[in-house]
Coordinates of C-alpha atoms in Angstrom, one line a residue:
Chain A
X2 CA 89.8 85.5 124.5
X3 CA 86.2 87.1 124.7
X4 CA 86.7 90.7 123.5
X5 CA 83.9 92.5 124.0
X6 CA 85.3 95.2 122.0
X7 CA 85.7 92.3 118.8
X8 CA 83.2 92.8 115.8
X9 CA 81.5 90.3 113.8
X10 CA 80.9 89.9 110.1
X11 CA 77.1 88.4 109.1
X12 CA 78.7 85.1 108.2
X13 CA 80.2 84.8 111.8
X14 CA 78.2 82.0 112.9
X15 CA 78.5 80.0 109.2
X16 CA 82.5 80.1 110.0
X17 CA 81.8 78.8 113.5
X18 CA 79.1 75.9 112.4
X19 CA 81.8 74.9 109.6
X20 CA 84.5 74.7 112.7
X21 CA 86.7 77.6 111.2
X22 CA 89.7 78.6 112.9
X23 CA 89.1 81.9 114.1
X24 CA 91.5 84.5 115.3
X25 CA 90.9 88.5 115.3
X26 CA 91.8 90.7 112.4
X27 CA 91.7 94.4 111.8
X28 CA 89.0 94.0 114.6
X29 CA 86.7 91.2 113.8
X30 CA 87.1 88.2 114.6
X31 CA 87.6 86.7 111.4
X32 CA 88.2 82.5 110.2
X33 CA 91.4 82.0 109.6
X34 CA 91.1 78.7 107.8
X35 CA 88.7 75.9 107.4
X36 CA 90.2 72.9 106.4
X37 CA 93.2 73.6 105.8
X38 CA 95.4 76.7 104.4
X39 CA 96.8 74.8 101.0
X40 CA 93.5 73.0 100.4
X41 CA 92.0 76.5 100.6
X42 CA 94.9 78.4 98.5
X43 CA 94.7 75.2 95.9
X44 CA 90.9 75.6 95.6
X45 CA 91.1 78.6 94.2
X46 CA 94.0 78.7 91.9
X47 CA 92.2 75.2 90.4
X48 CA 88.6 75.7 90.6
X49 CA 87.0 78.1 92.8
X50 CA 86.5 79.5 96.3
X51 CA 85.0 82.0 98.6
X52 CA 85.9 84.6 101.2
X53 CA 83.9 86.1 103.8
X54 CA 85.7 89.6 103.4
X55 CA 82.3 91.6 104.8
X56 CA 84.9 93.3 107.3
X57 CA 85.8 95.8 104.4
X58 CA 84.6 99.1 104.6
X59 CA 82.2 100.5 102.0
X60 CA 81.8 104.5 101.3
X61 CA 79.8 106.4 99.0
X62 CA 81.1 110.2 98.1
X63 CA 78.3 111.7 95.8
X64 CA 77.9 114.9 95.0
X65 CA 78.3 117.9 92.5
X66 CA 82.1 118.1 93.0
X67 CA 81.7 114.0 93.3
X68 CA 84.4 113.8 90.9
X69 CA 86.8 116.3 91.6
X70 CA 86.7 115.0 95.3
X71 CA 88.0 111.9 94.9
X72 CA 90.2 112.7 92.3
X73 CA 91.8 115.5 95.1
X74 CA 92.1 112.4 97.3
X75 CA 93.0 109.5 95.3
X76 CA 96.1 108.8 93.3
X77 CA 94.5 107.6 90.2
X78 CA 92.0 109.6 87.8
X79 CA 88.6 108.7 88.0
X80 CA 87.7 111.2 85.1
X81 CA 89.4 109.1 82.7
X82 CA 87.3 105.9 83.1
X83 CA 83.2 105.4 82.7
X84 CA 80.6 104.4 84.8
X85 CA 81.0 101.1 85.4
X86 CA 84.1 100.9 85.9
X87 CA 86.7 100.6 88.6
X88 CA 90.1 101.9 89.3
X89 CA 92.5 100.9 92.2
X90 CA 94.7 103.5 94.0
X91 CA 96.0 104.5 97.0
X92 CA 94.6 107.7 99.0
X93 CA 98.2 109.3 100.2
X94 CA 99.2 112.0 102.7
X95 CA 100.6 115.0 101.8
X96 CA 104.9 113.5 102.5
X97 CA 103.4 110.5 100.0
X98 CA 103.0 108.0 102.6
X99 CA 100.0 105.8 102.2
X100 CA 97.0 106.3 104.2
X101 CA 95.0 103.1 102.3
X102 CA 94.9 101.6 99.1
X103 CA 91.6 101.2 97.8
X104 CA 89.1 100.2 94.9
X105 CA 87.1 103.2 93.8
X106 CA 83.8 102.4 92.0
X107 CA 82.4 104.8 89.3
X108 CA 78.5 104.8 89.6
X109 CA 77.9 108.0 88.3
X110 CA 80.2 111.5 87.0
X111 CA 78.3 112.4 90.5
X112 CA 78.3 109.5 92.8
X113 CA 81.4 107.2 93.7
X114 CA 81.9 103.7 95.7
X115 CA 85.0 103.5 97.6
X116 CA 86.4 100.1 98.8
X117 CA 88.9 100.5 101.9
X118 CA 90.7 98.2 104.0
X119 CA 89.1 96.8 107.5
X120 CA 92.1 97.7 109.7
X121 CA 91.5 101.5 108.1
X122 CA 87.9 102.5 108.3
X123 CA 87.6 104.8 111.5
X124 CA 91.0 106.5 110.4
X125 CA 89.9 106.9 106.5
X126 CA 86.4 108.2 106.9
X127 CA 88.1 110.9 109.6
X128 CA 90.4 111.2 106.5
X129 CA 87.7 111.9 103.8
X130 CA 85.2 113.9 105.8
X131 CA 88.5 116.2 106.8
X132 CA 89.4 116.5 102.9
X133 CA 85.9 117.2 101.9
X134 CA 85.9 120.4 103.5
X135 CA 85.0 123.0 100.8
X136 CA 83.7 120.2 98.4
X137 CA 80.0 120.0 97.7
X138 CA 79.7 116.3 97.9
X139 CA 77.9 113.9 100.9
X140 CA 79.5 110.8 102.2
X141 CA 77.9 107.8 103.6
X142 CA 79.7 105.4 106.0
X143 CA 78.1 101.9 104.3
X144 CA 80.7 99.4 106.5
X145 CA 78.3 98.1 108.4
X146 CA 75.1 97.9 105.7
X147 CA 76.9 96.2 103.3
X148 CA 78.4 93.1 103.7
X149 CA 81.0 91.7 101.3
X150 CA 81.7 87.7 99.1
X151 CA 84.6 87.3 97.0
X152 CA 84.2 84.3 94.7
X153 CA 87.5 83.5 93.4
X154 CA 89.1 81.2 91.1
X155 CA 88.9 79.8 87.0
X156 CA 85.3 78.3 88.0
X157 CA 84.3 81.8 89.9
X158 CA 81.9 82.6 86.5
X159 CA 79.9 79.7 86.3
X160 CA 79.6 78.8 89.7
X161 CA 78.2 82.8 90.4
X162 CA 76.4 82.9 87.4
X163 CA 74.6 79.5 88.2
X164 CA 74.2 80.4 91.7
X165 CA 72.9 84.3 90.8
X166 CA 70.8 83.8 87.5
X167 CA 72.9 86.6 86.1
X168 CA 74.9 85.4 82.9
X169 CA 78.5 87.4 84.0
X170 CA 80.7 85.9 81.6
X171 CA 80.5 89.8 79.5
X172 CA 81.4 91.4 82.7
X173 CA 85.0 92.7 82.1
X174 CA 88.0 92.8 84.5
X175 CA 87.5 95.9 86.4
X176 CA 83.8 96.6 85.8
X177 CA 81.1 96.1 88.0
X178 CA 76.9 96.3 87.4
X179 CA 74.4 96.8 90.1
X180 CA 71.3 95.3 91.0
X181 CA 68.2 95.8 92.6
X182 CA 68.5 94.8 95.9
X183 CA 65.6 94.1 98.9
X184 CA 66.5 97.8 100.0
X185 CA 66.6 100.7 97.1
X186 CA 69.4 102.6 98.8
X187 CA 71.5 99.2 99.2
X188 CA 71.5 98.4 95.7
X189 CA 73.7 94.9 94.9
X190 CA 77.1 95.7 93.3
X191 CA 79.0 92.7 91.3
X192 CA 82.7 93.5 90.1
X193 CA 85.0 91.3 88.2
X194 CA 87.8 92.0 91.1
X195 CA 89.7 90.2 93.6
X196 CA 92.9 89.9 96.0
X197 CA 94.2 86.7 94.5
X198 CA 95.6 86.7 90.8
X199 CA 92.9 84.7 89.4
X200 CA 89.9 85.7 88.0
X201 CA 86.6 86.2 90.3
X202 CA 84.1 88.5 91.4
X203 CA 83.3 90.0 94.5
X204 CA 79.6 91.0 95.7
X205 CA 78.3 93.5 98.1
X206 CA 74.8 93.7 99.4
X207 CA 72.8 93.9 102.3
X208 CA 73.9 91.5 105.5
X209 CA 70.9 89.0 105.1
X210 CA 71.7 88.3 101.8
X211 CA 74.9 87.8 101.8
X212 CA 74.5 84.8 104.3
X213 CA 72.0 83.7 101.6
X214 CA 74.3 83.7 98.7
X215 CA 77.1 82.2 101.1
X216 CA 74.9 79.5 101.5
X217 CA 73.8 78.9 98.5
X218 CA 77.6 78.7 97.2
X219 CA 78.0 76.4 100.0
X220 CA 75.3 74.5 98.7
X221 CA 76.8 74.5 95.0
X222 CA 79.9 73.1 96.3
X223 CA 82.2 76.5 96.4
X224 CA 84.8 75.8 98.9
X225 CA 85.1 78.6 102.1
X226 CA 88.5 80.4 102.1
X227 CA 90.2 81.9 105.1
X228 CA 92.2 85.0 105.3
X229 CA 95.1 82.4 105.6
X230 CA 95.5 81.5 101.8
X231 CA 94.0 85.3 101.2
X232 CA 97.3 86.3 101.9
X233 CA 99.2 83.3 100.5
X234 CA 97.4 84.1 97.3
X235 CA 97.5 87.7 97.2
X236 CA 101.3 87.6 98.2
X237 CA 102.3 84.8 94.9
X238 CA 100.5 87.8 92.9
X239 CA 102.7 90.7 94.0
X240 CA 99.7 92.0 95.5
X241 CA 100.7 94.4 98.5
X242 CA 98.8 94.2 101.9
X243 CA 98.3 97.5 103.9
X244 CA 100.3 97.4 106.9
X245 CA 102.8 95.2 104.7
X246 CA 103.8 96.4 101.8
X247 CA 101.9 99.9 101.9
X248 CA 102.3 102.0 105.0
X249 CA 102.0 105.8 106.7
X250 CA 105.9 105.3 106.0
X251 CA 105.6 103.9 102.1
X252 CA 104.4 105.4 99.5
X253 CA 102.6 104.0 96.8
X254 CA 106.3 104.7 94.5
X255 CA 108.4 103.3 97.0
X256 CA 106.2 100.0 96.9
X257 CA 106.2 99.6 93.2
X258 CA 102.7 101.0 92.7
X259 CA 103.6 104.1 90.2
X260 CA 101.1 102.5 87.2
X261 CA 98.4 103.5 89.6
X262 CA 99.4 107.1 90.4
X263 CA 98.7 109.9 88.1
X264 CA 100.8 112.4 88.4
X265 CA 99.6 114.3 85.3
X266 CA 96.3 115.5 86.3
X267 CA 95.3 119.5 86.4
X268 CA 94.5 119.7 89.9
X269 CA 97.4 117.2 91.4
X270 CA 95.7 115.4 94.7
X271 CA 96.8 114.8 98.5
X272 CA 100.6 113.9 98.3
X273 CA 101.1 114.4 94.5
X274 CA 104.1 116.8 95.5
X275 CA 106.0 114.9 96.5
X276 CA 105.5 111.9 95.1
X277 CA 106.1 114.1 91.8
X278 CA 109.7 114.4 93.7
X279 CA 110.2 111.0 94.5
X280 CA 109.6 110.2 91.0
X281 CA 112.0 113.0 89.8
X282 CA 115.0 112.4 92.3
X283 CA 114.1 108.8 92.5
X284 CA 112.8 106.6 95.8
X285 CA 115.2 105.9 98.7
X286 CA 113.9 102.7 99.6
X287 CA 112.1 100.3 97.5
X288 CA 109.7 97.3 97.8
X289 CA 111.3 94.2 96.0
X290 CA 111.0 90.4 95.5
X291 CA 113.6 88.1 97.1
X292 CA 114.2 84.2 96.7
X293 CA 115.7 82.8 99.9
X294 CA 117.9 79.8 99.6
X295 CA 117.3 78.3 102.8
X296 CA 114.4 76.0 104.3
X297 CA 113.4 78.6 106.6
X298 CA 110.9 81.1 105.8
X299 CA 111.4 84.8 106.2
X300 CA 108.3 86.7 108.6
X301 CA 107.5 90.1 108.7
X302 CA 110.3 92.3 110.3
X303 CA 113.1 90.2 109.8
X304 CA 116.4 91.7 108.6
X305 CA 117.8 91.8 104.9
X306 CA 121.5 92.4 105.0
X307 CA 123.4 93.3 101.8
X308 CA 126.5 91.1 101.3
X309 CA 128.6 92.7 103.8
X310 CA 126.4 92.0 106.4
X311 CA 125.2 95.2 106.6
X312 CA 121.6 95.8 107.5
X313 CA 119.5 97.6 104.2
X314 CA 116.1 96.5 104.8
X315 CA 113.2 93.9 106.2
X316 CA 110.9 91.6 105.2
X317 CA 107.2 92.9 104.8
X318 CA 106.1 89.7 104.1
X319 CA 107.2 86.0 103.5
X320 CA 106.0 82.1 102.7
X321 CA 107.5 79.3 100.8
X322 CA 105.2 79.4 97.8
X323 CA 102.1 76.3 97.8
X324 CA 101.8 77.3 93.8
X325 CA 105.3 77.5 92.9
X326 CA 107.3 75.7 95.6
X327 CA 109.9 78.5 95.8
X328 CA 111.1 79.7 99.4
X329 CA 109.9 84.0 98.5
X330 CA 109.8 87.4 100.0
X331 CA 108.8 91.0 99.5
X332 CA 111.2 93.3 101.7
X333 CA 111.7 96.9 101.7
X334 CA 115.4 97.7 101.3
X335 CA 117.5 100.3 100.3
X336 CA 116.8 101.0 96.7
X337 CA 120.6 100.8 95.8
X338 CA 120.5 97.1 95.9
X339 CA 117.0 96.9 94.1
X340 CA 118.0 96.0 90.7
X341 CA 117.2 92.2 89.7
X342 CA 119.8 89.4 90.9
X343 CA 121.2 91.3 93.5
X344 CA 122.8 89.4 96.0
X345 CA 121.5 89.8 99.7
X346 CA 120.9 88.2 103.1
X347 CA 117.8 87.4 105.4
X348 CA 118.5 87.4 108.7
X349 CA 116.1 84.4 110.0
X350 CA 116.4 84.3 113.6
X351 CA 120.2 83.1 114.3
X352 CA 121.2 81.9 111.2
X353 CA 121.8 84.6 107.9
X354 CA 120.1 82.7 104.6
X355 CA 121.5 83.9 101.1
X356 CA 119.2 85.8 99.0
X357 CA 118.5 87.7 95.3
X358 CA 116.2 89.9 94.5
X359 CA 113.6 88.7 91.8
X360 CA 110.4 90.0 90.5
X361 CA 107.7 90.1 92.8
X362 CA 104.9 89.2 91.0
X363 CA 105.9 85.3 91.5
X364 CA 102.8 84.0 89.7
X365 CA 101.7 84.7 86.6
X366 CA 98.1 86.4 87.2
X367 CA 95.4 84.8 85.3
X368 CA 92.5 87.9 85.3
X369 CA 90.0 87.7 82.4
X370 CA 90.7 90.8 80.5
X371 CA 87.9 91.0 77.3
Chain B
X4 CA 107.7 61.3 133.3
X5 CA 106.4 63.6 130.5
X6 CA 105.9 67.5 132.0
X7 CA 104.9 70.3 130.3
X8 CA 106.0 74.3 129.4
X9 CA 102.4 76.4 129.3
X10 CA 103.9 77.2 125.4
X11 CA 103.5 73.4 124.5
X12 CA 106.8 72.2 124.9
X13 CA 106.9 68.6 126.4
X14 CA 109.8 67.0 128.1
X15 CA 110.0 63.1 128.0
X16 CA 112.3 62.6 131.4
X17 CA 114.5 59.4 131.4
X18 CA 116.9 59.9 134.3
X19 CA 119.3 62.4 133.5
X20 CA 118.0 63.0 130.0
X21 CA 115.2 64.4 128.1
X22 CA 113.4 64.5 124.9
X23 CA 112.1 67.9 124.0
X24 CA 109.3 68.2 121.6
X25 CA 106.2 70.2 120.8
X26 CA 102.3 68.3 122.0
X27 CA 100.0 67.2 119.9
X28 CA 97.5 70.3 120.9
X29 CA 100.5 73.1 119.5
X30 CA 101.2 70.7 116.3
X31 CA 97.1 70.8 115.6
X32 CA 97.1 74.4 115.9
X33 CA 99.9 75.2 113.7
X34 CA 99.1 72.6 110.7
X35 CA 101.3 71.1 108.5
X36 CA 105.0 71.5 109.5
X37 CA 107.1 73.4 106.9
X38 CA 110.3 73.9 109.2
X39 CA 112.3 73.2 112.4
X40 CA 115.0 75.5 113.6
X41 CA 117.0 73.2 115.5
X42 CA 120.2 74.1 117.9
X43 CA 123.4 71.9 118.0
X44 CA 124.6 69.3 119.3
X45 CA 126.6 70.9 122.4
X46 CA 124.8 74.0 122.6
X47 CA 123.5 74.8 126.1
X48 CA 120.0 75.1 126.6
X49 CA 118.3 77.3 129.8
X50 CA 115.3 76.9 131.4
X51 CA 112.7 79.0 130.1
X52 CA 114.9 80.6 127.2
X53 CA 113.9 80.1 123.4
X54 CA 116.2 77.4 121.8
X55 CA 114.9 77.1 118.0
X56 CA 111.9 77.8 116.4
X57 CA 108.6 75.5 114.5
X58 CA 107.2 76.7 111.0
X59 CA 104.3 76.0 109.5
X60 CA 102.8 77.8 106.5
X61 CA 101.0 80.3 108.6
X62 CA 103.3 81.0 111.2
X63 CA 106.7 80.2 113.0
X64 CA 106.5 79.8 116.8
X65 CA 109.3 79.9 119.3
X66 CA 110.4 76.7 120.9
X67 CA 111.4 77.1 124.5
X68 CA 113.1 75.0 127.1
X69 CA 111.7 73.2 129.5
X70 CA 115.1 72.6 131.3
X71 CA 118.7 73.6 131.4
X72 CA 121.4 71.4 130.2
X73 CA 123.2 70.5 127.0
X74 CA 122.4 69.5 123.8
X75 CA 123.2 65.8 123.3
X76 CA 121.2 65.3 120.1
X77 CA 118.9 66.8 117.4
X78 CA 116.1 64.5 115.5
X79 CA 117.8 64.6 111.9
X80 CA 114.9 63.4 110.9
X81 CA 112.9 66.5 111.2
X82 CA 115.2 67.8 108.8
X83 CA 114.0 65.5 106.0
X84 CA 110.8 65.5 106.9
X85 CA 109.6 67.9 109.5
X86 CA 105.7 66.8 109.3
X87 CA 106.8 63.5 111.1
X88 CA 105.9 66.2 114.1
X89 CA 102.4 66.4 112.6
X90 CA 102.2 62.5 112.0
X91 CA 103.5 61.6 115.8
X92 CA 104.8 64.3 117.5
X93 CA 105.3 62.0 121.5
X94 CA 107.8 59.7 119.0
X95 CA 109.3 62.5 117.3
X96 CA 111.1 64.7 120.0
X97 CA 113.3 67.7 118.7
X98 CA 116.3 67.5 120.6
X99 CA 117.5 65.6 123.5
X100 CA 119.5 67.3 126.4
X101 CA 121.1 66.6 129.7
X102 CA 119.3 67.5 132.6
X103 CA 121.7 69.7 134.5
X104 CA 119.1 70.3 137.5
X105 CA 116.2 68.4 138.4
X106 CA 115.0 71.1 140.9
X107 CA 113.8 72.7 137.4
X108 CA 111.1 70.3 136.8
X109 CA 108.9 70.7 139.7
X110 CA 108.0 74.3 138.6
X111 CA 106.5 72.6 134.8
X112 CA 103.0 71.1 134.5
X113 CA 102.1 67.5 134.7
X114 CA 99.8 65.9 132.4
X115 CA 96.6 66.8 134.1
X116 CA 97.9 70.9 134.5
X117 CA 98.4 70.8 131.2
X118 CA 95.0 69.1 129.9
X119 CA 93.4 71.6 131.7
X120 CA 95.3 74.6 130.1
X121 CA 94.3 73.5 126.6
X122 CA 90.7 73.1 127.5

């Protein structure tokens, strides 16, 4: 099991001491749970918990053409929102497939934070420095300087302000302050964002003191999360996974994801073409919800069949529900059979389950919008 | 007699029949029990060849077979209440087939082998 080529996150030997189950994710060896998956996944839809999610990668794009920069990359349009705030996107290549999805942090007209996934860093920052070309703008590779908490849950205010001295409870869904941090050119960011349909905050700063706020959440009682109910939680949202739900092969229309793509601004961006087509002609294939009528659960890659058997799709991701007790899928099928109630089958190893298609935001998200 | 597959699969050998479950190690490791795919009574198992599969909430793992032979019964318990695994899984066996060939068990673990592979 020893990898030598396996990375570590500043918390590593915090999930260790607190006898974490580890196992390696988008290369770092990451806990998977700590006492247990629905204790984990309860804790945060009924009070609050935290995730050690300092694998993400962190990139600052600052510059004179700051701005039009990441707007020529990113789906959404930065110039539309303040410093301050926050918009999520996806970064697309030029057939529309997705190269990441990604929070993008205004700081400044001139300076921008960008929040990518693990599993995507070396082949993003190859993808940004290769875009930049002709942009007067300088980008700094923070993956490794920054490390990464995401409090999460109803209790996630007051828990973090208690713990941080810093009243957030004016901090509004999608906006983020910084702080001085022990090195000027790390300064500490706090967001009101997460992965899990509840409200909570996730924090970046420096490696040292993350393991100090970890512990000082430990110490107030916060309960550690694993990337096990990170992805029960994020999938009862609707919330799609890169590598899932989000691929080189789907784009950001085909997974449901249009709200964040702007297709309206002056200067289009990487991939606007054609997803402007895809839009027009409509998408071939479409990421949808499914509720499985069987006590089996439907993995990643198994087969949806429409009602003649024939094969339309697969599962991107399944679990029978901890919140809402309901046996659920999202699957990428043909987008023919897309519409709600449609009638379909999982294939789940020998035996074919009945399915329909439903909504797949399964839980009703429960941000703080001011 | 109880031997051992390297995948966790246990066989409880009484004469010409055996209990096939999963050890307490693989039932730690996966957590609670959500699901068990079960075969039927009369379907023909082989040595070595995946005959159902174990869910929990994080994962489902194939089941293999220890043994060839046929299946003479499946724990319809487990379909109730699958975390009886969890609870005891020695007592609560999956299925229980024939032993066509007893040849087959000398090449599976003992207890000791298999201690030792989980260490």
């Amino acid at each position: 099991m020893e990898n030598p080529e396996i990375k570590k996150t500043c918390l590593h030997e915090r999930h260790t001491a607190l006898g974490a189950k580890m196992a390696p994710f988008a290369g770092f060896d990451m806990p998977i749970e700590y006492e247990g998956l629905d204790a984990e996944h309860q804790a945060v839809r009924n009070s609050v918990g935290v995730f050690d999610v300092s694998h993400m990668g962190e990139i600052i794009v600052e510059g004179p053409d700051a701005e039009r920069f990441v707007n020529h990359i990113f789906t959404n349009d930065v110039s539309a929102i303040p410093a301050g705030h926050i918009l999520y996107g996806m970064m697309t290549y030029a057939d529309g497939g997705t190269v990441d999805d990604l929070l993008v942090y205004k700081v400044a007209d001139d300076c921008y934070l960008l929040v990518i996934n693990a599993a995507n860093i070396d082949k993003d920052v190859e993808w940004i420095v290769d875009a930049a070309d002709g942009y007067d703008v300088a980008i700094t590779d923070l993956c490794e300087a920054y490390g990464e908490l995401a409090v999460q849950g109803p209790d996630a205010e007051r828990i973090l302000s208690e713990v941080t001295g810093v009243d957030l409870s004016l901090m509004g869904f999608y906006t983020f302050e910084l702080f001085d941090g022990e090195d000027a050119s790390l300064p500490v960011v706090i967001s009101r964002t997460g992965y899990t349909g509840e409200d909570g905050f996730e924090i970046y700063d420096t490696n040292e003191r993350i393991v100090e706020l970890w512990d000082a959440l430990m110490e107030s009682g916060v309960k550690p999360c694993g990337l096990g109910c990170r992805d029960t939680l994020r999938f009862e949202a609707g919330l799609p996974l890169y590598g899932d739900e989000l691929t080189a092969e789907i784009s950001p229309m085909e997974s449901g994801l249009g709200m964040f793509v702007k297709l309206d601004k002056p200067e289009g961006f990487i991939g606007s073409e054609a997803l402007k087509a895809q839009k027009a002609e409509g998408v071939r294939k479409k990421v949808v919800g499914l509720e499985i009528d069987s006590p089996a659960t439907a993995r990643h890659g198994f087969e949806v069949l429409n009602a003649e058997g024939e094969k339309i799709g697969e599962i991107t991701t399944g679990y029978r529900s901890l919140t809402l007790g309901r046996n659920l899928a999202m699957a990428l099928i043909d987008a023919k059979y897309a519409a709600l109630d449609t009638p379909v089958q999982v294939r789940i190893r020998k035996k074919l389950a009945p399915a329909r298609v439903v909504k797949k935001r399964f839980y009703t998200t429960r941000y703080k919008k001011n | 007699m109880i031997k051992y597959l390297p995948t966790h699969e246990y066989i409880r050998i009484e004469g010409n029949e055996g209990y096939i479950g999963i050890t307490a190690y693989a039932a730690k490791e996966l957590g609670v029990v959500t699901y068990v795919d079960m075969p039927e009574e009369g379907d023909e198992l082989t040595a070595g060849e995946e005959f159902g599969a174990i869910e929990s909430r994080k994962a489902a793992s194939d089941l293999f077979s220890p043994v060839s032979g046929e299946v003479l019964a499946v724990n319809e318990a487990l379909e109730e209440d699958p975390t009886l695994i969890n609870a005891d899984p020695m007592t609560n066996w999956i299925v229980k087939v024939s032993i066509a060939d007893h040849s087959e068990l000398d090449a599976l673990m003992d207890e000791a082998a298999y201690e030792a592979s989980i260490k």
